[in-house]
Amino acid sequence: MIIINQNCYQPMREARIEQGLTQRELGQRTGIPYYTIQAYERGRNKPPARRLRSLAEVLGLEVEDYPRPPERPTASERNELLEKYMDLPGYIIRENWTLVLATGLEVEDVRQELLLRGLQAIETYDPSAGASLRTHLNIAMQYHLMKLARKASSRGMTHVPRGVRVTFCSVEALSESGFELEG
């Protein structure tokens, strides 16, 4: 007996291949578009119970009535994971110094905000999505920094602190200045 649920796609794919069905043929038998089946098999989308039952029926599989939710790390596991990436907030602060200044916060406060966001990001991390945990944390922390800067500024995304020179340039201006652009 093979059991499939909303969080386990490999048995569905294996059963489809074993029966010699393409994703398009399985879609025709179930009434589900082939690109949706493709997304289910890759773990990008989770099938609702109705579709999961339809797929299981056609493939000869059984469905768990109550799919197991993905396991969440405990608080101590989260802390251990975050300790491995304690360098990340410092890196983000150095690479995005203008945004840090735009928040109006002390650097240590920004660092603490990024670490807290990192803990939240560990909660939502899904290894099957393809990105590494470091990449997931990096994206979450950078996005949070942008939100902090946006919230602190009444003049759009950020205001430019004194001493920071910003240059705006267009493709036309570059071409007129003799720069060759590829593509």
PDB file of N, CA and C in Angstrom, residues 40 43 51 67-68 72 85 93 124 133 145-147 149 183:
ATOM      1  N   TYR A  40       2.675  20.050  -8.898  1.00  0.00           N
ATOM      2  CA  TYR A  40       2.504  19.160  -7.746  1.00  0.00           C
ATOM      3  C   TYR A  40       3.713  18.249  -7.593  1.00  0.00           C
ATOM      4  N   GLY A  43       6.632  19.878  -6.170  1.00  0.00           N
ATOM      5  CA  GLY A  43       6.435  20.402  -4.828  1.00  0.00           C
ATOM      6  C   GLY A  43       6.194  21.900  -4.787  1.00  0.00           C
ATOM      7  N   ARG A  51      -8.512  17.162  -5.420  1.00  0.00           N
ATOM      8  CA  ARG A  51      -7.611  16.764  -6.508  1.00  0.00           C
ATOM      9  C   ARG A  51      -6.684  15.632  -6.076  1.00  0.00           C
ATOM     10  N   PRO A  67      -3.372  15.055   6.100  1.00  0.00           N
ATOM     11  CA  PRO A  67      -1.964  15.183   5.742  1.00  0.00           C
ATOM     12  C   PRO A  67      -1.149  15.755   6.892  1.00  0.00           C
ATOM     13  N   ARG A  68       0.034  15.216   7.022  1.00  0.00           N
ATOM     14  CA  ARG A  68       0.920  15.705   8.073  1.00  0.00           C
ATOM     15  C   ARG A  68       1.462  17.070   7.680  1.00  0.00           C
ATOM     16  N   ARG A  72       8.109  21.649  11.960  1.00  0.00           N
ATOM     17  CA  ARG A  72       8.726  22.937  12.253  1.00  0.00           C
ATOM     18  C   ARG A  72       9.861  22.696  13.259  1.00  0.00           C
ATOM     19  N   TYR A  85      24.678  31.143  10.982  1.00  0.00           N
ATOM     20  CA  TYR A  85      24.617  32.250  10.028  1.00  0.00           C
ATOM     21  C   TYR A  85      24.688  33.612  10.723  1.00  0.00           C
ATOM     22  N   ILE A  93      24.429  44.384   6.400  1.00  0.00           N
ATOM     23  CA  ILE A  93      24.600  45.778   6.821  1.00  0.00           C
ATOM     24  C   ILE A  93      25.705  46.451   6.001  1.00  0.00           C
ATOM     25  N   THR A 124       9.755  29.390   8.190  1.00  0.00           N
ATOM     26  CA  THR A 124       9.085  29.222   6.897  1.00  0.00           C
ATOM     27  C   THR A 124       9.957  28.522   5.863  1.00  0.00           C
ATOM     28  N   LEU A 133      19.346  27.321   2.889  1.00  0.00           N
ATOM     29  CA  LEU A 133      18.887  28.086   4.052  1.00  0.00           C
ATOM     30  C   LEU A 133      19.578  29.442   4.085  1.00  0.00           C
ATOM     31  N   LEU A 145      15.191  44.666   5.765  1.00  0.00           N
ATOM     32  CA  LEU A 145      15.938  45.926   5.834  1.00  0.00           C
ATOM     33  C   LEU A 145      15.286  46.977   4.930  1.00  0.00           C
ATOM     34  N   MET A 146      14.864  46.570   3.737  1.00  0.00           N
ATOM     35  CA  MET A 146      14.181  47.516   2.846  1.00  0.00           C
ATOM     36  C   MET A 146      12.880  48.012   3.468  1.00  0.00           C
ATOM     37  N   LYS A 147      12.146  47.113   4.130  1.00  0.00           N
ATOM     38  CA  LYS A 147      10.902  47.516   4.786  1.00  0.00           C
ATOM     39  C   LYS A 147      11.175  48.507   5.916  1.00  0.00           C
ATOM     40  N   ALA A 149      13.685  50.617   6.105  1.00  0.00           N
ATOM     41  CA  ALA A 149      14.052  51.895   5.494  1.00  0.00           C
ATOM     42  C   ALA A 149      12.820  52.602   4.937  1.00  0.00           C
ATOM     43  N   GLY A 183      23.828  43.361 -25.550  1.00  0.00           N
ATOM     44  CA  GLY A 183      22.463  42.851 -25.491  1.00  0.00           C
ATOM     45  C   GLY A 183      21.546  43.794 -26.095  1.00  0.00           C
TER      46      GLY A 183
END
